[in-house]
PDB file of C-alpha atoms in Angstrom:
ATOM      1  CA  UNK Y  48       0.220  -0.128  -0.235  1.00 39.00           C
ATOM      2  CA  UNK Y  49       0.952   3.308  -1.078  1.00 39.00           C
ATOM      3  CA  UNK Y  50       1.264   5.775   2.548  1.00 38.00           C
ATOM      4  CA  UNK Y  51      -0.321   9.128   1.673  1.00 40.00           C
ATOM      5  CA  UNK Y  52       2.064  12.124   3.555  1.00 38.00           C
ATOM      6  CA  UNK Y  53      -0.891  13.273   5.850  1.00 54.00           C
ATOM      7  CA  UNK Y  54      -0.641   9.779   6.709  1.00 67.00           C
ATOM      8  CA  UNK Y  55       1.783   8.552   9.580  1.00 72.00           C
ATOM      9  CA  UNK Y  56       4.496   6.144   7.851  1.00 80.00           C
ATOM     10  CA  UNK Y  57       4.795   3.902  10.255  1.00 84.00           C
ATOM     11  CA  UNK Y  58       1.199   2.353   9.482  1.00 87.00           C
ATOM     12  CA  UNK Y  59       3.032   0.635   6.306  1.00 86.00           C
ATOM     13  CA  UNK Y  60       4.968  -1.611   9.123  1.00 87.00           C
ATOM     14  CA  UNK Y  61       2.280  -2.885  10.836  1.00 90.00           C
ATOM     15  CA  UNK Y  62       2.822  -6.523  12.067  1.00 88.00           C
ATOM     16  CA  UNK Y  63      -0.372  -7.126  13.797  1.00 89.00           C
ATOM     17  CA  UNK Y  64      -3.157  -4.419  11.774  1.00 92.00           C
ATOM     18  CA  UNK Y  65      -2.371  -4.689   8.785  1.00 92.00           C
ATOM     19  CA  UNK Y  66      -3.949  -1.730   6.989  1.00 93.00           C
ATOM     20  CA  UNK Y  67      -4.667  -1.265   3.008  1.00 92.00           C
ATOM     21  CA  UNK Y  68      -6.771   1.940   1.723  1.00 92.00           C
ATOM     22  CA  UNK Y  69      -8.922   1.121  -1.263  1.00 92.00           C
ATOM     23  CA  UNK Y  70     -11.075   3.578  -2.386  1.00 91.00           C
ATOM     24  CA  UNK Y  71     -12.908   5.315   0.356  1.00 93.00           C
ATOM     25  CA  UNK Y  72     -12.385   2.000   2.785  1.00 95.00           C
ATOM     26  CA  UNK Y  73      -9.833   1.054   5.094  1.00 95.00           C
ATOM     27  CA  UNK Y  74      -8.948  -2.388   4.761  1.00 95.00           C
ATOM     28  CA  UNK Y  75      -7.723  -3.858   7.985  1.00 95.00           C
ATOM     29  CA  UNK Y  76      -6.602  -7.992   8.172  1.00 93.00           C
ATOM     30  CA  UNK Y  77      -5.560  -8.387  12.291  1.00 90.00           C
ATOM     31  CA  UNK Y  78      -3.079 -11.057  12.935  1.00 80.00           C
ATOM     32  CA  UNK Y  79      -3.880 -13.970  14.896  1.00 64.00           C
ATOM     33  CA  UNK Y  80      -3.260 -13.955  17.862  1.00 62.00           C
ATOM     34  CA  UNK Y  81      -1.339 -11.272  20.251  1.00 61.00           C
ATOM     35  CA  UNK Y  82       0.496 -13.718  22.568  1.00 60.00           C
ATOM     36  CA  UNK Y  83       3.984 -13.324  22.715  1.00 61.00           C
ATOM     37  CA  UNK Y  84       3.418  -9.643  21.192  1.00 68.00           C
ATOM     38  CA  UNK Y  85       4.151  -6.363  23.254  1.00 73.00           C
ATOM     39  CA  UNK Y  86       0.950  -4.648  24.430  1.00 79.00           C
ATOM     40  CA  UNK Y  87       2.940  -1.482  23.273  1.00 87.00           C
ATOM     41  CA  UNK Y  88       3.280  -2.064  20.146  1.00 88.00           C
ATOM     42  CA  UNK Y  89      -0.464  -3.229  19.394  1.00 88.00           C
ATOM     43  CA  UNK Y  90      -2.004  -0.156  21.098  1.00 90.00           C
ATOM     44  CA  UNK Y  91       0.261   2.393  18.893  1.00 92.00           C
ATOM     45  CA  UNK Y  92      -0.679   0.442  15.972  1.00 92.00           C
ATOM     46  CA  UNK Y  93      -4.706   0.273  17.202  1.00 93.00           C
ATOM     47  CA  UNK Y  94      -3.828   4.457  17.831  1.00 93.00           C
ATOM     48  CA  UNK Y  95      -2.405   4.616  14.181  1.00 93.00           C
ATOM     49  CA  UNK Y  96      -5.443   2.734  12.457  1.00 95.00           C
ATOM     50  CA  UNK Y  97      -7.774   4.715  14.356  1.00 94.00           C
ATOM     51  CA  UNK Y  98      -6.412   8.034  13.232  1.00 92.00           C
ATOM     52  CA  UNK Y  99      -6.873   6.542   9.414  1.00 92.00           C
ATOM     53  CA  UNK Y 100     -10.516   5.933  10.190  1.00 93.00           C
ATOM     54  CA  UNK Y 101     -10.582   9.846  11.085  1.00 92.00           C
ATOM     55  CA  UNK Y 102      -9.554  10.918   7.805  1.00 92.00           C
ATOM     56  CA  UNK Y 103     -12.214  12.707   5.572  1.00 91.00           C
ATOM     57  CA  UNK Y 104     -11.664  10.213   2.717  1.00 91.00           C
ATOM     58  CA  UNK Y 105     -11.946   7.362   4.698  1.00 94.00           C
ATOM     59  CA  UNK Y 106     -16.007   6.182   4.920  1.00 95.00           C
ATOM     60  CA  UNK Y 107     -15.988   2.298   5.359  1.00 96.00           C
ATOM     61  CA  UNK Y 108     -14.245  -0.458   7.167  1.00 97.00           C
ATOM     62  CA  UNK Y 109     -13.771  -3.867   6.106  1.00 97.00           C
ATOM     63  CA  UNK Y 110     -12.416  -6.253   9.092  1.00 96.00           C
ATOM     64  CA  UNK Y 111     -10.556  -9.238   7.056  1.00 94.00           C
ATOM     65  CA  UNK Y 112     -10.338 -12.146   8.784  1.00 92.00           C
ATOM     66  CA  UNK Y 113      -8.890 -14.263   5.821  1.00 87.00           C
ATOM     67  CA  UNK Y 114     -10.532 -17.796   7.670  1.00 83.00           C
ATOM     68  CA  UNK Y 115      -8.491 -17.381  10.565  1.00 80.00           C
ATOM     69  CA  UNK Y 116      -9.977 -19.599  12.950  1.00 73.00           C
ATOM     70  CA  UNK Y 117      -9.040 -18.154  16.262  1.00 74.00           C
ATOM     71  CA  UNK Y 118      -9.626 -14.237  17.790  1.00 77.00           C
ATOM     72  CA  UNK Y 119      -8.529 -13.563  21.365  1.00 74.00           C
ATOM     73  CA  UNK Y 120     -11.068 -11.045  23.137  1.00 76.00           C
ATOM     74  CA  UNK Y 121      -8.544  -8.470  23.162  1.00 80.00           C
ATOM     75  CA  UNK Y 122      -8.392  -8.245  19.215  1.00 84.00           C
ATOM     76  CA  UNK Y 123     -12.003  -8.593  18.979  1.00 85.00           C
ATOM     77  CA  UNK Y 124     -12.236  -5.697  21.142  1.00 86.00           C
ATOM     78  CA  UNK Y 125      -9.802  -3.921  18.991  1.00 89.00           C
ATOM     79  CA  UNK Y 126     -12.813  -4.220  16.114  1.00 92.00           C
ATOM     80  CA  UNK Y 127     -15.340  -2.540  18.475  1.00 91.00           C
ATOM     81  CA  UNK Y 128     -13.140   0.189  18.828  1.00 92.00           C
ATOM     82  CA  UNK Y 129     -12.071   1.010  15.220  1.00 95.00           C
ATOM     83  CA  UNK Y 130     -15.699   0.352  14.138  1.00 94.00           C
ATOM     84  CA  UNK Y 131     -16.629   3.522  16.942  1.00 94.00           C
ATOM     85  CA  UNK Y 132     -14.277   5.795  14.649  1.00 95.00           C
ATOM     86  CA  UNK Y 133     -16.343   4.835  10.980  1.00 95.00           C
ATOM     87  CA  UNK Y 134     -18.618   7.959  10.324  1.00 93.00           C
ATOM     88  CA  UNK Y 135     -21.967   7.620  11.028  1.00 91.00           C
ATOM     89  CA  UNK Y 136     -22.706   7.437   7.008  1.00 92.00           C
ATOM     90  CA  UNK Y 137     -20.059   4.607   6.624  1.00 94.00           C
ATOM     91  CA  UNK Y 138     -20.432   1.137   7.224  1.00 95.00           C
ATOM     92  CA  UNK Y 139     -18.525  -1.821   8.767  1.00 96.00           C
ATOM     93  CA  UNK Y 140     -18.400  -5.014   7.759  1.00 96.00           C
ATOM     94  CA  UNK Y 141     -16.410  -8.612   9.308  1.00 95.00           C
ATOM     95  CA  UNK Y 142     -15.641 -10.394   6.370  1.00 94.00           C
ATOM     96  CA  UNK Y 143     -14.632 -14.181   5.994  1.00 92.00           C
ATOM     97  CA  UNK Y 144     -14.483 -15.668   9.340  1.00 91.00           C
ATOM     98  CA  UNK Y 145     -13.873 -19.340   9.795  1.00 87.00           C
ATOM     99  CA  UNK Y 146     -17.125 -21.213  10.644  1.00 85.00           C
ATOM    100  CA  UNK Y 147     -16.092 -21.827  14.510  1.00 82.00           C
ATOM    101  CA  UNK Y 148     -15.106 -18.404  14.715  1.00 84.00           C
ATOM    102  CA  UNK Y 149     -18.390 -17.186  13.338  1.00 86.00           C
ATOM    103  CA  UNK Y 150     -20.200 -19.313  15.995  1.00 85.00           C
ATOM    104  CA  UNK Y 151     -18.007 -16.974  18.767  1.00 83.00           C
ATOM    105  CA  UNK Y 152     -18.555 -13.990  17.013  1.00 86.00           C
ATOM    106  CA  UNK Y 153     -22.502 -14.537  16.641  1.00 85.00           C
ATOM    107  CA  UNK Y 154     -22.696 -15.525  20.513  1.00 82.00           C
ATOM    108  CA  UNK Y 155     -21.428 -12.245  21.450  1.00 82.00           C
ATOM    109  CA  UNK Y 156     -23.593 -10.320  19.242  1.00 85.00           C
ATOM    110  CA  UNK Y 157     -21.169  -8.692  17.032  1.00 88.00           C
ATOM    111  CA  UNK Y 158     -23.174  -9.065  14.277  1.00 88.00           C
ATOM    112  CA  UNK Y 159     -25.853  -6.914  15.817  1.00 89.00           C
ATOM    113  CA  UNK Y 160     -23.192  -3.877  14.773  1.00 91.00           C
ATOM    114  CA  UNK Y 161     -20.864  -5.180  12.164  1.00 93.00           C
ATOM    115  CA  UNK Y 162     -22.897  -7.551   9.628  1.00 94.00           C
ATOM    116  CA  UNK Y 163     -20.701 -10.718   8.728  1.00 93.00           C
ATOM    117  CA  UNK Y 164     -19.994 -11.056   5.178  1.00 93.00           C
ATOM    118  CA  UNK Y 165     -18.140 -14.068   3.306  1.00 91.00           C
ATOM    119  CA  UNK Y 166     -16.268 -12.074   0.487  1.00 93.00           C
ATOM    120  CA  UNK Y 167     -14.189  -9.790   1.122  1.00 92.00           C
ATOM    121  CA  UNK Y 168     -13.004  -8.510  -2.239  1.00 92.00           C
ATOM    122  CA  UNK Y 169     -16.664  -8.447  -3.230  1.00 92.00           C
ATOM    123  CA  UNK Y 170     -17.347  -6.314  -0.291  1.00 94.00           C
ATOM    124  CA  UNK Y 171     -14.629  -4.337  -0.964  1.00 93.00           C
ATOM    125  CA  UNK Y 172     -15.525  -3.520  -4.886  1.00 91.00           C
ATOM    126  CA  UNK Y 173     -19.294  -2.886  -3.420  1.00 93.00           C
ATOM    127  CA  UNK Y 174     -18.799  -0.384  -1.170  1.00 94.00           C
ATOM    128  CA  UNK Y 175     -15.432   1.161  -1.752  1.00 90.00           C
ATOM    129  CA  UNK Y 176     -15.664   3.336  -4.884  1.00 85.00           C
ATOM    130  CA  UNK Y 177     -12.094   1.909  -6.220  1.00 77.00           C
ATOM    131  CA  UNK Y 178     -12.005   2.588  -9.982  1.00 72.00           C
ATOM    132  CA  UNK Y 179     -10.645   0.169 -12.752  1.00 66.00           C
ATOM    133  CA  UNK Y 180      -7.319   2.448 -12.799  1.00 66.00           C
ATOM    134  CA  UNK Y 181      -6.950   1.913  -8.709  1.00 64.00           C
ATOM    135  CA  UNK Y 182      -7.308  -1.815  -9.341  1.00 63.00           C
ATOM    136  CA  UNK Y 183      -4.842  -1.657 -12.401  1.00 66.00           C
ATOM    137  CA  UNK Y 184      -2.004  -0.118  -9.937  1.00 62.00           C
ATOM    138  CA  UNK Y 185      -2.325  -2.525  -7.243  1.00 57.00           C
ATOM    139  CA  UNK Y 186      -1.300  -4.962  -9.644  1.00 59.00           C
ATOM    140  CA  UNK Y 187       1.930  -6.259  -9.637  1.00 53.00           C
ATOM    141  CA  UNK Y 188       4.203  -5.956 -12.865  1.00 47.00           C
ATOM    142  CA  UNK Y 189       4.614  -8.195 -15.150  1.00 43.00           C
ATOM    143  CA  UNK Y 190       7.619  -7.894 -16.366  1.00 41.00           C
ATOM    144  CA  UNK Y 191      10.512 -10.345 -15.947  1.00 47.00           C
ATOM    145  CA  UNK Y 192       7.687 -12.649 -15.350  1.00 51.00           C
ATOM    146  CA  UNK Y 193       8.079 -15.541 -17.625  1.00 51.00           C
ATOM    147  CA  UNK Y 194      11.874 -15.464 -16.251  1.00 56.00           C
ATOM    148  CA  UNK Y 195      10.144 -15.407 -12.851  1.00 58.00           C
ATOM    149  CA  UNK Y 196       8.570 -18.664 -13.783  1.00 55.00           C
ATOM    150  CA  UNK Y 197      11.390 -20.308 -14.845  1.00 57.00           C
ATOM    151  CA  UNK Y 198      13.884 -19.701 -11.696  1.00 58.00           C
ATOM    152  CA  UNK Y 199      10.794 -20.896  -9.144  1.00 58.00           C
ATOM    153  CA  UNK Y 200       9.958 -23.805 -11.319  1.00 56.00           C
ATOM    154  CA  UNK Y 201      14.241 -24.586 -10.893  1.00 57.00           C
ATOM    155  CA  UNK Y 202      14.245 -23.440  -7.262  1.00 53.00           C
ATOM    156  CA  UNK Y 203      10.993 -26.189  -7.042  1.00 54.00           C
ATOM    157  CA  UNK Y 204      12.829 -29.363  -8.604  1.00 53.00           C
ATOM    158  CA  UNK Y 205      15.801 -28.760  -6.493  1.00 53.00           C
ATOM    159  CA  UNK Y 206      14.153 -28.536  -3.520  1.00 51.00           C
ATOM    160  CA  UNK Y 207      12.677 -31.176  -4.354  1.00 50.00           C
ATOM    161  CA  UNK Y 208      15.468 -33.356  -5.306  1.00 51.00           C
ATOM    162  CA  UNK Y 209      18.371 -32.291  -3.106  1.00 51.00           C
ATOM    163  CA  UNK Y 210      18.631 -30.645   0.728  1.00 51.00           C
ATOM    164  CA  UNK Y 211      20.479 -27.779  -1.260  1.00 48.00           C
ATOM    165  CA  UNK Y 212      18.291 -24.907  -0.325  1.00 49.00           C
ATOM    166  CA  UNK Y 213      16.789 -27.016   2.587  1.00 52.00           C
ATOM    167  CA  UNK Y 214      17.743 -24.475   5.335  1.00 53.00           C
ATOM    168  CA  UNK Y 215      15.842 -21.852   3.388  1.00 49.00           C
ATOM    169  CA  UNK Y 216      12.955 -23.746   1.822  1.00 52.00           C
ATOM    170  CA  UNK Y 217      12.702 -26.748   4.120  1.00 65.00           C
ATOM    171  CA  UNK Y 218      12.573 -30.394   3.523  1.00 82.00           C
ATOM    172  CA  UNK Y 219       9.373 -32.634   3.121  1.00 86.00           C
ATOM    173  CA  UNK Y 220      10.181 -33.759   6.832  1.00 90.00           C
ATOM    174  CA  UNK Y 221      10.519 -30.545   7.848  1.00 90.00           C
ATOM    175  CA  UNK Y 222       7.569 -28.895   6.317  1.00 89.00           C
ATOM    176  CA  UNK Y 223       5.841 -31.720   7.975  1.00 92.00           C
ATOM    177  CA  UNK Y 224       6.742 -31.189  11.538  1.00 93.00           C
ATOM    178  CA  UNK Y 225       6.161 -27.317  10.773  1.00 91.00           C
ATOM    179  CA  UNK Y 226       2.586 -28.386  10.543  1.00 91.00           C
ATOM    180  CA  UNK Y 227       2.553 -30.477  13.149  1.00 93.00           C
ATOM    181  CA  UNK Y 228       4.486 -27.611  15.747  1.00 92.00           C
ATOM    182  CA  UNK Y 229       1.866 -25.109  14.206  1.00 90.00           C
ATOM    183  CA  UNK Y 230      -0.961 -27.590  15.023  1.00 91.00           C
ATOM    184  CA  UNK Y 231       0.128 -27.644  18.622  1.00 92.00           C
ATOM    185  CA  UNK Y 232       0.382 -23.894  18.907  1.00 90.00           C
ATOM    186  CA  UNK Y 233      -3.250 -23.395  17.667  1.00 89.00           C
ATOM    187  CA  UNK Y 234      -4.292 -26.494  20.279  1.00 91.00           C
ATOM    188  CA  UNK Y 235      -2.426 -24.401  23.176  1.00 90.00           C
ATOM    189  CA  UNK Y 236      -4.225 -21.129  22.165  1.00 89.00           C
ATOM    190  CA  UNK Y 237      -7.719 -22.956  22.486  1.00 90.00           C
ATOM    191  CA  UNK Y 238      -6.378 -24.642  25.552  1.00 87.00           C
ATOM    192  CA  UNK Y 239      -6.567 -21.108  27.022  1.00 86.00           C
ATOM    193  CA  UNK Y 240      -9.362 -19.258  25.266  1.00 87.00           C
ATOM    194  CA  UNK Y 241     -12.802 -19.272  27.123  1.00 85.00           C
ATOM    195  CA  UNK Y 242     -14.534 -20.350  24.256  1.00 87.00           C
ATOM    196  CA  UNK Y 243     -12.564 -23.259  23.988  1.00 88.00           C
ATOM    197  CA  UNK Y 244     -14.622 -26.051  24.090  1.00 89.00           C
ATOM    198  CA  UNK Y 245     -16.627 -24.632  21.800  1.00 88.00           C
ATOM    199  CA  UNK Y 246     -14.294 -24.130  19.306  1.00 89.00           C
ATOM    200  CA  UNK Y 247     -12.195 -27.397  20.013  1.00 92.00           C
ATOM    201  CA  UNK Y 248     -15.148 -29.189  18.407  1.00 87.00           C
ATOM    202  CA  UNK Y 249     -14.615 -28.057  14.723  1.00 86.00           C
ATOM    203  CA  UNK Y 250     -10.814 -27.586  15.419  1.00 87.00           C
ATOM    204  CA  UNK Y 251     -10.172 -30.976  16.190  1.00 88.00           C
ATOM    205  CA  UNK Y 252     -12.629 -32.829  13.111  1.00 88.00           C
ATOM    206  CA  UNK Y 253     -10.119 -30.584  10.762  1.00 87.00           C
ATOM    207  CA  UNK Y 254      -7.025 -31.935  12.448  1.00 88.00           C
ATOM    208  CA  UNK Y 255      -8.212 -35.731  12.188  1.00 87.00           C
ATOM    209  CA  UNK Y 256      -8.867 -34.712   8.782  1.00 87.00           C
ATOM    210  CA  UNK Y 257      -5.217 -32.758   8.052  1.00 87.00           C
ATOM    211  CA  UNK Y 258      -3.251 -35.803   9.959  1.00 89.00           C
ATOM    212  CA  UNK Y 259      -5.119 -38.789   9.211  1.00 87.00           C
ATOM    213  CA  UNK Y 260      -3.979 -39.816   5.983  1.00 87.00           C
ATOM    214  CA  UNK Y 261      -0.542 -39.346   6.897  1.00 87.00           C
ATOM    215  CA  UNK Y 262      -0.404 -41.299  10.003  1.00 87.00           C
ATOM    216  CA  UNK Y 263      -1.964 -44.070   7.938  1.00 87.00           C
ATOM    217  CA  UNK Y 264       0.441 -43.328   5.512  1.00 86.00           C
ATOM    218  CA  UNK Y 265       3.820 -43.544   7.456  1.00 86.00           C
ATOM    219  CA  UNK Y 266       2.309 -46.204   9.818  1.00 86.00           C
ATOM    220  CA  UNK Y 267       1.916 -48.921   6.660  1.00 85.00           C
ATOM    221  CA  UNK Y 268       5.612 -47.999   5.603  1.00 82.00           C
ATOM    222  CA  UNK Y 269       7.670 -51.278   6.534  1.00 81.00           C
ATOM    223  CA  UNK Y 270      11.336 -49.863   6.909  1.00 85.00           C
ATOM    224  CA  UNK Y 271      10.804 -46.348   8.130  1.00 88.00           C
ATOM    225  CA  UNK Y 272      13.901 -44.528   8.742  1.00 92.00           C
ATOM    226  CA  UNK Y 273      15.210 -43.405  12.207  1.00 92.00           C
ATOM    227  CA  UNK Y 274      13.524 -39.756  11.307  1.00 92.00           C
ATOM    228  CA  UNK Y 275      10.380 -41.274   9.813  1.00 91.00           C
ATOM    229  CA  UNK Y 276       9.701 -43.124  13.034  1.00 93.00           C
ATOM    230  CA  UNK Y 277      10.056 -40.000  14.974  1.00 93.00           C
ATOM    231  CA  UNK Y 278       7.793 -38.358  12.267  1.00 94.00           C
ATOM    232  CA  UNK Y 279       5.394 -41.085  12.530  1.00 94.00           C
ATOM    233  CA  UNK Y 280       5.225 -40.379  16.341  1.00 95.00           C
ATOM    234  CA  UNK Y 281       5.060 -37.132  16.426  1.00 94.00           C
ATOM    235  CA  UNK Y 282       1.876 -37.189  13.648  1.00 94.00           C
ATOM    236  CA  UNK Y 283       0.484 -40.180  15.398  1.00 94.00           C
ATOM    237  CA  UNK Y 284       0.552 -38.139  19.177  1.00 95.00           C
ATOM    238  CA  UNK Y 285      -0.754 -34.584  17.539  1.00 94.00           C
ATOM    239  CA  UNK Y 286      -3.607 -36.594  15.491  1.00 93.00           C
ATOM    240  CA  UNK Y 287      -4.578 -38.666  18.527  1.00 93.00           C
ATOM    241  CA  UNK Y 288      -5.362 -35.528  20.727  1.00 92.00           C
ATOM    242  CA  UNK Y 289      -7.945 -34.891  17.690  1.00 88.00           C
ATOM    243  CA  UNK Y 290      -9.939 -37.970  18.302  1.00 89.00           C
ATOM    244  CA  UNK Y 291     -11.447 -36.435  21.334  1.00 87.00           C
ATOM    245  CA  UNK Y 292     -13.974 -34.437  21.726  1.00 87.00           C
ATOM    246  CA  UNK Y 293     -12.917 -32.537  25.041  1.00 91.00           C
ATOM    247  CA  UNK Y 294      -9.744 -30.156  25.288  1.00 93.00           C
ATOM    248  CA  UNK Y 295      -6.506 -32.489  25.825  1.00 92.00           C
ATOM    249  CA  UNK Y 296      -5.101 -33.698  29.033  1.00 92.00           C
ATOM    250  CA  UNK Y 297      -1.743 -32.914  30.389  1.00 90.00           C
ATOM    251  CA  UNK Y 298      -0.241 -36.344  29.688  1.00 92.00           C
ATOM    252  CA  UNK Y 299      -1.383 -35.803  26.023  1.00 93.00           C
ATOM    253  CA  UNK Y 300      -0.324 -32.425  25.407  1.00 94.00           C
ATOM    254  CA  UNK Y 301       3.000 -33.530  27.323  1.00 93.00           C
ATOM    255  CA  UNK Y 302       3.494 -36.879  25.295  1.00 94.00           C
ATOM    256  CA  UNK Y 303       2.782 -34.613  21.575  1.00 94.00           C
ATOM    257  CA  UNK Y 304       5.438 -32.056  23.036  1.00 95.00           C
ATOM    258  CA  UNK Y 305       8.100 -34.313  23.587  1.00 94.00           C
ATOM    259  CA  UNK Y 306       7.782 -36.081  20.723  1.00 94.00           C
ATOM    260  CA  UNK Y 307       7.622 -32.744  17.920  1.00 95.00           C
ATOM    261  CA  UNK Y 308      10.658 -32.163  20.335  1.00 95.00           C
ATOM    262  CA  UNK Y 309      12.291 -34.872  19.426  1.00 95.00           C
ATOM    263  CA  UNK Y 310      11.681 -35.183  15.468  1.00 94.00           C
ATOM    264  CA  UNK Y 311      13.025 -31.197  15.634  1.00 94.00           C
ATOM    265  CA  UNK Y 312      16.289 -32.574  16.894  1.00 94.00           C
ATOM    266  CA  UNK Y 313      16.693 -35.054  14.604  1.00 93.00           C
ATOM    267  CA  UNK Y 314      15.539 -33.052  11.693  1.00 92.00           C
ATOM    268  CA  UNK Y 315      18.156 -30.075  13.000  1.00 91.00           C
ATOM    269  CA  UNK Y 316      20.958 -32.477  13.304  1.00 91.00           C
ATOM    270  CA  UNK Y 317      20.288 -34.640   9.726  1.00 90.00           C
ATOM    271  CA  UNK Y 318      19.212 -31.876   7.459  1.00 87.00           C
ATOM    272  CA  UNK Y 319      19.999 -28.600   8.588  1.00 87.00           C
ATOM    273  CA  UNK Y 320      17.119 -27.303   9.599  1.00 88.00           C
ATOM    274  CA  UNK Y 321      15.519 -25.435  12.513  1.00 89.00           C
ATOM    275  CA  UNK Y 322      11.376 -26.043  13.406  1.00 90.00           C
ATOM    276  CA  UNK Y 323      10.182 -24.072  16.097  1.00 89.00           C
ATOM    277  CA  UNK Y 324       8.292 -25.698  18.771  1.00 92.00           C
ATOM    278  CA  UNK Y 325       6.027 -24.285  21.295  1.00 89.00           C
ATOM    279  CA  UNK Y 326       8.004 -25.022  24.630  1.00 82.00           C
ATOM    280  CA  UNK Y 327       5.128 -25.663  27.832  1.00 78.00           C
ATOM    281  CA  UNK Y 328       5.980 -24.593  31.434  1.00 64.00           C
ATOM    282  CA  UNK Y 329       6.142 -28.027  32.923  1.00 42.00           C
ATOM    283  CA  UNK Y 330       5.590 -26.376  36.719  1.00 33.00           C
ATOM    284  CA  UNK Y 331       2.093 -24.656  35.331  1.00 43.00           C
ATOM    285  CA  UNK Y 332       0.835 -27.468  33.336  1.00 43.00           C
ATOM    286  CA  UNK Y 333       0.276 -29.968  35.848  1.00 40.00           C
ATOM    287  CA  UNK Y 334      -1.528 -27.243  38.184  1.00 41.00           C
ATOM    288  CA  UNK Y 335      -3.798 -25.129  35.733  1.00 45.00           C
ATOM    289  CA  UNK Y 336      -4.807 -28.520  33.285  1.00 50.00           C
ATOM    290  CA  UNK Y 337      -6.408 -30.629  36.791  1.00 47.00           C
ATOM    291  CA  UNK Y 338      -8.495 -28.015  37.209  1.00 44.00           C
ATOM    292  CA  UNK Y 339     -12.063 -28.589  36.316  1.00 33.00           C
ATOM    293  CA  UNK Y 340     -12.361 -25.751  33.673  1.00 38.00           C
ATOM    294  CA  UNK Y 341     -10.616 -27.294  30.997  1.00 38.00           C
ATOM    295  CA  UNK Y 342     -10.290 -24.219  28.912  1.00 36.00           C
ATOM    296  CA  UNK Y 343      -9.205 -21.879  31.665  1.00 37.00           C
ATOM    297  CA  UNK Y 344      -6.232 -19.289  32.019  1.00 39.00           C
ATOM    298  CA  UNK Y 345      -3.769 -22.077  30.641  1.00 38.00           C
ATOM    299  CA  UNK Y 346      -0.314 -20.088  31.181  1.00 35.00           C
ATOM    300  CA  UNK Y 347       2.092 -21.599  29.197  1.00 39.00           C
ATOM    301  CA  UNK Y 348       5.538 -19.747  27.817  1.00 37.00           C
ATOM    302  CA  UNK Y 349       5.051 -18.540  24.240  1.00 33.00           C
ATOM    303  CA  UNK Y 350       8.842 -18.746  23.842  1.00 33.00           C
ATOM    304  CA  UNK Y 351       9.870 -21.585  21.305  1.00 40.00           C
ATOM    305  CA  UNK Y 352      12.153 -23.671  21.671  1.00 41.00           C
ATOM    306  CA  UNK Y 353      15.128 -23.295  18.668  1.00 40.00           C
ATOM    307  CA  UNK Y 354      16.693 -26.463  18.194  1.00 42.00           C
ATOM    308  CA  UNK Y 355      20.683 -25.219  17.432  1.00 41.00           C
ATOM    309  CA  UNK Y 356      21.798 -25.666  14.132  1.00 40.00           C
ATOM    310  CA  UNK Y 357      24.081 -28.641  14.049  1.00 39.00           C
TER     311      UNK Y 357
END
């Protein structure tokens, strides 16, 4: 996005509340989570975004959630703060929430203030007054496009056939572990959310579908290497948590975490690729997970365990 002179140039560097001006409409794409993020940065970005909405040229607001499955109450509170800055003659829409997040938003009666729409781009084009010329200016230039495609194809072939670009692009094994780590990280997010039990139902089904076939594929392989065996165990442990209709237990989380760390160490040693695994605080985990509310304030360190490159 091109920042006009009267707009704080720091808006273009936002990492939590990404802003784009489309005609007379401000499009805000929020980051999924605030965990591990300095609250001062969040509140500074929120203040700058509110200032954008006070510009005479801005009439509407679209909050593009991009199918994210989870937002905490603080971020949802920011949505309401931004909505208050929209002129009375303008409109505010929440676009593209995931199905489980939509349930949460409806329970919070968000739709009574900000209508929910399924397609962000369609709504932006409908209300923004953006011209065809404006849209053309936003399209990436195609000069050297063919050469870029050839280079991309070459890199892809090398990435698949060798480990030459493994530290940058990853390997098949590291990409699987990265997906498992992100799934585990999201599980921890849901564990601490007050709507955790409601969120877990849909999320566990998605994870079952995502990793079920991979468990079968790895399990049926007769001569698994040490790394393949480790990945099989990690995939199995993460997948098993999705089979339950209730939030994972302390034992299940610790077992899955241990398997993920073991796989990360092996991939770092054998392939030179580092994968971040969310770190559990063992001292807090046992106490908090034994409370009667499974989705209580499950505190954990959001620092990542970075396996050192061997």
